[in-house]
Short mmCIF file of C-alpha atoms in Angstrom, two decimals:
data_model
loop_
_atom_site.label_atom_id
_atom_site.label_comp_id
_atom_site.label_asym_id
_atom_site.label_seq_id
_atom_site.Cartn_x
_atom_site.Cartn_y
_atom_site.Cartn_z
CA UNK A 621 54.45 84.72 -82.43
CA UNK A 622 54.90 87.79 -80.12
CA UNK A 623 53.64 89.28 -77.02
CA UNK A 624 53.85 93.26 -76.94
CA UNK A 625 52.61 96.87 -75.24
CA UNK A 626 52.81 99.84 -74.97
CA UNK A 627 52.18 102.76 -72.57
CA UNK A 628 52.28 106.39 -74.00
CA UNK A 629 52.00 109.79 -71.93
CA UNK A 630 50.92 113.09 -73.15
CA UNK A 631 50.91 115.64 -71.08
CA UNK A 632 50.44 118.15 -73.19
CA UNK A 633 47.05 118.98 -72.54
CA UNK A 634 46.90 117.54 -69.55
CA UNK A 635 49.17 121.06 -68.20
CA UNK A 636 47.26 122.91 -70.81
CA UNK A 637 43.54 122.41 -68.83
CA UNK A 638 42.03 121.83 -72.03
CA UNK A 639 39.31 119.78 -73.08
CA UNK A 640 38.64 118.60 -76.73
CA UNK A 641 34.47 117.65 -77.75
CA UNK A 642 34.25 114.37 -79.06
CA UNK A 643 31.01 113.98 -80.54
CA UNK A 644 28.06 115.87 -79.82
CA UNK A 645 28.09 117.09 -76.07
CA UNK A 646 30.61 114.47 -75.12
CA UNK A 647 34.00 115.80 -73.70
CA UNK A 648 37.02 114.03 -72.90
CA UNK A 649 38.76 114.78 -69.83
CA UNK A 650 42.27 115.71 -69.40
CA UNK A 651 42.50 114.30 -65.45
CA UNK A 652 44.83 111.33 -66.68
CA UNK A 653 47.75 112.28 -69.21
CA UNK A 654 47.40 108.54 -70.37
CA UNK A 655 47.49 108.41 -74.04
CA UNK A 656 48.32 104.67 -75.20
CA UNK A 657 47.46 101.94 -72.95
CA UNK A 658 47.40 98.53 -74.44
CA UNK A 659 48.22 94.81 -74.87
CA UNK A 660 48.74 92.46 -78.34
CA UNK A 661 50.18 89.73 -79.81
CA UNK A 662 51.47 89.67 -83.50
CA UNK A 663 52.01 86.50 -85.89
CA UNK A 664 53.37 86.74 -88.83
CA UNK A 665 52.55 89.95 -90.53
CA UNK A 666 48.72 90.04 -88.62
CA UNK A 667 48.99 92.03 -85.39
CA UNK A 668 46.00 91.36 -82.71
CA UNK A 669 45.68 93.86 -79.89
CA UNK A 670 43.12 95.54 -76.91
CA UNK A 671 42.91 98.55 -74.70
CA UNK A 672 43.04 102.44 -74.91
CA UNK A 673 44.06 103.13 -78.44
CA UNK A 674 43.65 104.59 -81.63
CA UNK A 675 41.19 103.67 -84.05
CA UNK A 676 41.82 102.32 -87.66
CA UNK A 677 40.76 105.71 -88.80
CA UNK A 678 43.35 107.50 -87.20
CA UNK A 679 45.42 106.47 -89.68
CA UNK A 680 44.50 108.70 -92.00
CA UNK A 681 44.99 111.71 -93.05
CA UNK A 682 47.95 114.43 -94.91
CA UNK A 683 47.92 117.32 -93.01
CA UNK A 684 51.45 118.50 -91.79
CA UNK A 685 51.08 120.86 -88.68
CA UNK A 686 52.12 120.76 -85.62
CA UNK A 687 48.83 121.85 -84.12
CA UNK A 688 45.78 122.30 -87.51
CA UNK A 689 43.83 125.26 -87.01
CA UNK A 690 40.85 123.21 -87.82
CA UNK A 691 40.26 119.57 -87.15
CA UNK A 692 43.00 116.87 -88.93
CA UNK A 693 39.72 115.25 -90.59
CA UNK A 694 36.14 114.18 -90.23
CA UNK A 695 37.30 111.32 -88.23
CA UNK A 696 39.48 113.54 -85.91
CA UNK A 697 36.25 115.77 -85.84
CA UNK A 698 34.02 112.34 -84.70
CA UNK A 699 36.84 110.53 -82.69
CA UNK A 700 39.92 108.34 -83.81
CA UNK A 701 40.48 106.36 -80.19
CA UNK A 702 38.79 105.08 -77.14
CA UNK A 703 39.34 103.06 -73.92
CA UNK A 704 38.25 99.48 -75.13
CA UNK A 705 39.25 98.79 -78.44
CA UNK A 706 40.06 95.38 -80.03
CA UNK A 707 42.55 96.58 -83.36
CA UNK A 708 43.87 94.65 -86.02
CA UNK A 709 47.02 95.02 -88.01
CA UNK A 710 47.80 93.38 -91.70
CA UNK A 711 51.07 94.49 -92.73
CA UNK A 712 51.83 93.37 -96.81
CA UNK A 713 54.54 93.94 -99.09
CA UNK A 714 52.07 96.85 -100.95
CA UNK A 715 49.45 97.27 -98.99
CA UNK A 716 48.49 98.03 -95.21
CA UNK A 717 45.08 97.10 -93.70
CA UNK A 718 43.49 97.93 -90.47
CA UNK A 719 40.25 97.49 -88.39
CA UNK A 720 39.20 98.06 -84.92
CA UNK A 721 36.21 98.06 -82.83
CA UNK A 722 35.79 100.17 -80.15
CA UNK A 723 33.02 98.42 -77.71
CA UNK A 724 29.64 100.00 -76.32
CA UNK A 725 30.53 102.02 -73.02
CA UNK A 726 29.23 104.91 -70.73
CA UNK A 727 32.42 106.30 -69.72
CA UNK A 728 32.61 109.25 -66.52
CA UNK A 729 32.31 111.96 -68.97
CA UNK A 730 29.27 110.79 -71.13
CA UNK A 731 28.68 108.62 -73.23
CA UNK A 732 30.06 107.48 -76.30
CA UNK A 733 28.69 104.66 -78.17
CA UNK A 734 30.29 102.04 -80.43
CA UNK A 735 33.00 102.81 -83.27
CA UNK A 736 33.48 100.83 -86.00
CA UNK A 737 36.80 101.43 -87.81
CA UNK A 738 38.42 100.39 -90.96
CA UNK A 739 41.88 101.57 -93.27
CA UNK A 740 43.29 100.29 -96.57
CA UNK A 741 46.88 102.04 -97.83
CA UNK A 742 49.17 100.94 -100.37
CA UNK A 743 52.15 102.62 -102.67
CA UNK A 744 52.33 102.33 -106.65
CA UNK A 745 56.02 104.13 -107.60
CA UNK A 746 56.05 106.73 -105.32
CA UNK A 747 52.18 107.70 -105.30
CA UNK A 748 50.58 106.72 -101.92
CA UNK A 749 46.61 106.10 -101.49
CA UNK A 750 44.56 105.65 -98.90
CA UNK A 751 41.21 105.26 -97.69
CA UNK A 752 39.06 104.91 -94.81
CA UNK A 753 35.31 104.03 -92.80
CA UNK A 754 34.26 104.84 -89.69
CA UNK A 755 30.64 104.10 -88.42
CA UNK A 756 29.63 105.90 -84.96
CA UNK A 757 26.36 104.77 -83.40
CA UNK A 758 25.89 106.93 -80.44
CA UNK A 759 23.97 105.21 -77.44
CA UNK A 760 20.21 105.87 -78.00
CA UNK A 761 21.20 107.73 -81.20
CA UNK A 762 21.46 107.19 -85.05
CA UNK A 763 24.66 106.27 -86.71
CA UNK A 764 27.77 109.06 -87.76
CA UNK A 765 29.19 107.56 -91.27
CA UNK A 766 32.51 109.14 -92.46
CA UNK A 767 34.79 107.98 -95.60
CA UNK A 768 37.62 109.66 -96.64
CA UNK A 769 40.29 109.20 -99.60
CA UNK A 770 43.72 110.88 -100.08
CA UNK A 771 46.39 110.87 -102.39
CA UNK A 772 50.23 111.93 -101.87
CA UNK A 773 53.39 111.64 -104.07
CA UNK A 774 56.85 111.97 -103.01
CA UNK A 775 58.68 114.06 -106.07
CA UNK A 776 62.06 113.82 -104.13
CA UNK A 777 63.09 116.78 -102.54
CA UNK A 778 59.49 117.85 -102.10
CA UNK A 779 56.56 115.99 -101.58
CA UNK A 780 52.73 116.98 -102.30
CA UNK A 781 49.57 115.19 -100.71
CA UNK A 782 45.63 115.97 -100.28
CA UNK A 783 42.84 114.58 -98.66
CA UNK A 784 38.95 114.51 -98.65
CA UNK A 785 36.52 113.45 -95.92
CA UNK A 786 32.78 113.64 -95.69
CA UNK A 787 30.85 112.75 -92.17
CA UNK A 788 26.94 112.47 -92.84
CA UNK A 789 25.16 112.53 -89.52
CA UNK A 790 21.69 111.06 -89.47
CA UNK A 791 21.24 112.69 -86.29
CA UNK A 792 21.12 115.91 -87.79
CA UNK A 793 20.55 114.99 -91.90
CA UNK A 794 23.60 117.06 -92.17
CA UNK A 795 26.94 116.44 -93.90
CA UNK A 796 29.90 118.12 -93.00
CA UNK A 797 33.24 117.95 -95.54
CA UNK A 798 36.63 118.89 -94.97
CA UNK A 799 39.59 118.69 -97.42
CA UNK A 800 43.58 119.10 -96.82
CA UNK A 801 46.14 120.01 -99.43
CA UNK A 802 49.79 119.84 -97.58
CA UNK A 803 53.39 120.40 -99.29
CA UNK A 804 56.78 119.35 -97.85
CA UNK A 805 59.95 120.50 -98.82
CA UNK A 806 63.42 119.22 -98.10
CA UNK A 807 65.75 122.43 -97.63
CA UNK A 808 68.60 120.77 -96.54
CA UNK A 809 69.26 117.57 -94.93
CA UNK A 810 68.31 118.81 -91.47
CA UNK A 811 65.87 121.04 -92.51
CA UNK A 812 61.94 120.71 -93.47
CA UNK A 813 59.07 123.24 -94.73
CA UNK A 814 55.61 122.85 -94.56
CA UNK A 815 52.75 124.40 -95.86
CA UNK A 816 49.08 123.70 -95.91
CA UNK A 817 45.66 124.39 -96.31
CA UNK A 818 42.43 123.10 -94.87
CA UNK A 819 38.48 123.64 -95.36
CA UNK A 820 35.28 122.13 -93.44
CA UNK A 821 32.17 123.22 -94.40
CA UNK A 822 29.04 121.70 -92.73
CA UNK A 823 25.11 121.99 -94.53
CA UNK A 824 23.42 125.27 -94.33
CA UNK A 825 26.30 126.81 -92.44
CA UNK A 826 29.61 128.92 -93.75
CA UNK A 827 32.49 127.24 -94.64
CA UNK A 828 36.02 127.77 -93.02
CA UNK A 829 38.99 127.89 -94.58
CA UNK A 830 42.69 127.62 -92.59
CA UNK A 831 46.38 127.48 -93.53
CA UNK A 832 49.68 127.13 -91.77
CA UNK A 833 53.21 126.93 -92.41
CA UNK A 834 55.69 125.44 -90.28
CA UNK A 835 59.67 124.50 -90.55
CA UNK A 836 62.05 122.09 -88.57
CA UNK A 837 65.09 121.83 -87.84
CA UNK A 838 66.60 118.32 -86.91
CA UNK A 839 70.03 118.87 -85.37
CA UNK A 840 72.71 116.75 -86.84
CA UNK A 841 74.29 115.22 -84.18
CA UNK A 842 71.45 114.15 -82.10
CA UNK A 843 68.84 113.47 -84.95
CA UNK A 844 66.83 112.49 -82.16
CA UNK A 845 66.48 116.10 -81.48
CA UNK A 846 64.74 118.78 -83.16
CA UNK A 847 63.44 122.64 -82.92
CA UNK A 848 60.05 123.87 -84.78
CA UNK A 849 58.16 126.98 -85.33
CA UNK A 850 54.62 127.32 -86.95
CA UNK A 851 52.26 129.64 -87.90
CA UNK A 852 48.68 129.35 -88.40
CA UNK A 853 45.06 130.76 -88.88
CA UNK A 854 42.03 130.78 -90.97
CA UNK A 855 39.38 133.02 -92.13
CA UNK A 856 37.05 132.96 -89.21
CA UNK A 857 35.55 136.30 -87.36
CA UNK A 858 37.04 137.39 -84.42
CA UNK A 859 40.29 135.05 -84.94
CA UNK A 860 44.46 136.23 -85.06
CA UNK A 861 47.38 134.21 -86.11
CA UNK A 862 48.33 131.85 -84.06
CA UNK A 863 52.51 131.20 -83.52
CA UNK A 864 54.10 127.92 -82.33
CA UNK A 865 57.54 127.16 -81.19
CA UNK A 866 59.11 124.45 -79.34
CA UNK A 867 61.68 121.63 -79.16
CA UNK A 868 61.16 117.63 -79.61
CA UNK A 869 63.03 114.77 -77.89
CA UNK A 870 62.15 111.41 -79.07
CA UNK A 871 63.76 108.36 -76.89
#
């Protein structure tokens, strides 16, 4: 048995000024650049652990980009982490299983209910699946359910993946799907390509499709270190290509 934490810092958005909606009306503040915040213990191959995290459902998902022009997935679009959630880990020889349960709260910037999370992966010769739950019940509201299943396969020097997620919102008695289909391709050894599409369509409205394309460059004496550009938009009114470049240090 082990004790462990961890602390993570983004601040990112926190310089940015932005603010991303959660669910409904519900924002979440960028005052405090803390990502991560949490406490566990792991025995065996079970891992146990509490505070500001992500949820099991953040674990899913295909897409590629560096920033999506629409949302990762239906659980990105709900929410995939909160301040008080209990999480647990099962790491097996074929298959990786995870819950959490993020517990009823009014936080400062509205409130957000109780999550319930769960995720189921495993690899058969190279072709990775995956699947996932997540149950919102708002505060005084009806319950969010979204499920999603993906598929990749890693041909070598290239690798091909999709996903599918639906969120049906009894709030509203609307469903709202969105599907991913991402490539990657190995140039060289210090070199990766990109490419991807996305599409969300929610009941009675117009659907919206996006793609990007991105490519880094890992440098080969500090492989700790890499440079990235990206491109991105999607078929919205009023909307231009986005560009992205930038430069990643991990420690």
């Amino acid at each position: 048995m082990k004790a462990f934490g961890r602390l993570d810092l983004d601040f990112k958005d926190h310089a940015n000024g932005n603010e991303e909606e959660i669910a409904g009306d519900n924002y979440a503040s960028t005052d405090e650049p803390i990502e991560e915040a949490y406490v566990g213990i792991q025995y065996g191959v079970t891992s146990f652990s509490f505070g500001k995290q992500n949820f099991a459902s953040d674990e899913f998902g295909i897409e590629e980009a560096y920033e999506a022009p629409l949302d990762e997935d239906q659980f990105d679009a709900v929410d995939t982490d909160g301040d008080d959630t209990f999480r647990v880990d099962v790491e097996l020889d074929q298959v990786y299983l995870v819950a959490s349960y993020e517990l009823e709260a009014e936080d400062k910037d509205g409130i957000t209910g109780e999550f319930f999370d769960l995720f189921a992966a495993t690899e058969i010769a190279g072709l990775e699946l995956a699947a996932a739950f997540q149950q919102h019940t708002p505060i005084g509201g009806d319950s969010l359910d979204t499920w999603g299943l993906s598929a990749g396969y890693d041909f070598g020097m290239f690798g091909l993946a999709a996903d599918y997620s639906v969120t049906d919102d009894s709030n509203t008695d609307r469903e709202t799907t969105l599907y991913n289909v991402a490539a990657t391709i190995d140039v060289t050894s210090t070199t990766g390509v990109a490419i991807g599409m996305q599409n969300q369509e929610e009941d009675n409205e117009e659907d919206v499709t996006g793609w990007y394309a991105n490519v880094t460059y890992k440098f080969p004496e500090a492989k700790n270190v890499s440079v990235f550009a990206e491109i991105a938009d999607t078929d919205e009114d009023d909307t231009d290509m986005g560009f992205l470049a930038g430069m990643r240090v991990k420690f």
